[in-house]
Amino acid sequence: MSENVVHLHKNTAPSTEPAAVTTLTVVPDPAPSAPVPLWIRSGRTVKAAVTHERTKTTGRAVARHTLYVVGGARIVARRTWDGKTAARYERFMRAAEAAGNMDAAMEWEERAQRYRDARHRRRMDLLHSPLDAAKGLAVGTGMGIGSLVALGIVMAIANKDVTDVITPIATVIEFINLLITIVQVVWGPLVSLGPFLALLALWAVGSKQQAAPAWALPANVRSGEGEPITPSIVVKALRDLGVSALAKAIKEMGDAGASMLGPIRIAGCGVEVDVTLPSGVATNEVQARRRKLAENLTRHEHEVFITIPEAARTVRLWIADSGALDEPIGPSPLVTDDTITADYTKGRAPWGQDLRGDSAALSLYQRHLLITGLSNQGKTAALRSLALWASLDRRVEFRIADLKGAGDWAMFDGLATVLIQGPTDEHVIEATEMVESLVDEMNRRIAERQADPTVVFDPLIGIVDEAQVAFMCPAVDDEKRPYGGSKATSRYFMAVRKVHNQGRVVDVLMYEGTQDPTDQNLPKLVREGAHTRASLALGTEAQAVMALGEKAVNGGAAPHLLRQGLDKGTLVVASDGIEIPKGQSSITVRTHFIGDDDAKAITDRAKALRNGVTTLHAIDRGEKRDPLADILAVLGDEKRVFTQDVIKRLSVLDADAYGRWSFGDLTRVLDAAGTEAKKSHGRMVVRADDIARALAERDADGSASTSQ
């Protein structure tokens, strides 16, 4: 009998209230829970046993080996049918017709007709075979008996025993009797074991061909990860792609669907195969199902690339070895070979490797460049590696604006004539004026080219990293002209457009790196002005079109399918400056990564090729200039500099003050200071000692005048 529990509840209250009252509450014990019925416990036990992993594995094994027998019987029946009929020739004929190869179809039709004729002759021969067999048996038996009798006569004469005449015949009869006895002994067990041996043979055929549903196969076979790519696997993947016209055509072809495939070639860390699609199937229908095709091939989506080659109605599949794209590539030749040099005009920058494992090298000659992608995907490293290679050509001049300001380009201090580093509006203003100085230099070169068509200019490369900061800058100048934006009054936008329009012919080039492109931070006219367009991982197909152009994306370029964070440094490139397989509009490149320490070592080698470069870290604006002091400033630590280089450096220092200077303007300032340019090795130079002396004398004269 259960006991009740008594709870005491005391009502507590402030002292001003009446005395607390204590109440007694009797709470009965809860009713005991009813026992679980036996049949429920038994059901739970059975369910646990049935759903146990060991039970499932055993069930799959039993089903698998049973279905191996069924599948083996189907395969043997199919082979027997193919061997006895012209079905095989019919399939080849339909495959050739589906592929549009009528010559091959006619050839298979002729082979099928020859097979039918031969089969008809064999069947007609069977009508006469019983009579021919009887005649042959009678003749053979008679000749055999005669031979045995003759042998017996010879033995009787030799042994002088007449009974030896029948000895050979008796021996043969005894041998036949022995064979009959053996058959009688073996026949019973053979009849009993025959069906089991037949089932074992069918099981062996089915097991070898894995003729069972996928759910019944072992886990390692079901996954198929790393499975070699064979024609049958490719055909099955295409058949199950979900394109009804393609599946129907392959079904009509039967096993001969492999006739759609070209040779499967080893291509770097994967294989490559061209697939000629049947009539009625468009190439974009296959491209749109890249993920499903990859999974049908037991690969991840990023391990299958679909491009459109030159041949009509054909797609080119590149299928990576499982996990191969997650392995890093080797270091850059710029790092491993400290004797390597560059040739801007004829050379190619070693950028990385394509998917086939071949070296991917890019020509920079007279090509504007745009690299874009999501943040932290290796954009700056890819852009910087090209600049590092170009720096090994002593003719190349750099003007660099790093609008991130994290020190990624710090090693170009002492190598670039301008180096701006920072993300503020002030840095954008300086970057804008740097690009405008490129325009001024471009105009000067064009005027010089018009005067002398044979003149050759040294390459001048302007680099703006994180250019989206410039396009989105809200600052305006004193004339209310915006620095950012994409209008006709936007200073940065218009300066870049001018360089894109005419800079190439006089080797004034523009390289830009941007992230997460939109129409606002990367205007259409700017992105289409680049000759080389490259993209890292992007978020959407629309961004891929912005980065590379619609033609490249329609041709299979898919930077939006690269994996953010996992495919760092992998670029899709559209350019005539890189070798692209015939018929394709783009190529995927896994770039070499060059760390900061290695980059500094390369720039040290580049600086050793030059006589010394003075790097300007800011562009002065608006103040009154002192030409003589500016000349000494741009000379830097060099003892003498060519007059043409002095004018160029002054233009970089202040485009407004010196952008239109000529040799006459320089001569005028030097004459006024009491000095002049002098000739060295046949060329006019300005000597630092002369300018320093002129400045000292001018300052001394100024001091004397002030004291008087």
CSV table of N, CA and C in Angstrom, one decimal, residues 87 159 175 243 486 577:
chain,number,residue,atom,x,y,z
A,87,ALA,N,22.5,-9.5,-84.3
A,87,ALA,CA,22.2,-8.4,-83.4
A,87,ALA,C,23.3,-7.4,-83.2
A,159,ASN,N,53.4,-65.3,-84.2
A,159,ASN,CA,53.4,-66.1,-83.0
A,159,ASN,C,53.0,-67.6,-83.3
A,175,PHE,N,38.3,-52.3,-74.4
A,175,PHE,CA,38.5,-50.9,-74.2
A,175,PHE,C,37.2,-50.1,-74.2
A,243,VAL,N,19.0,13.9,-70.1
A,243,VAL,CA,18.7,14.4,-71.5
A,243,VAL,C,18.0,13.3,-72.2
A,486,SER,N,31.6,55.9,-62.9
A,486,SER,CA,31.8,55.5,-64.2
A,486,SER,C,31.2,56.4,-65.2
A,577,GLY,N,47.2,35.9,-75.5
A,577,GLY,CA,48.6,35.8,-75.1
A,577,GLY,C,49.0,34.5,-74.4
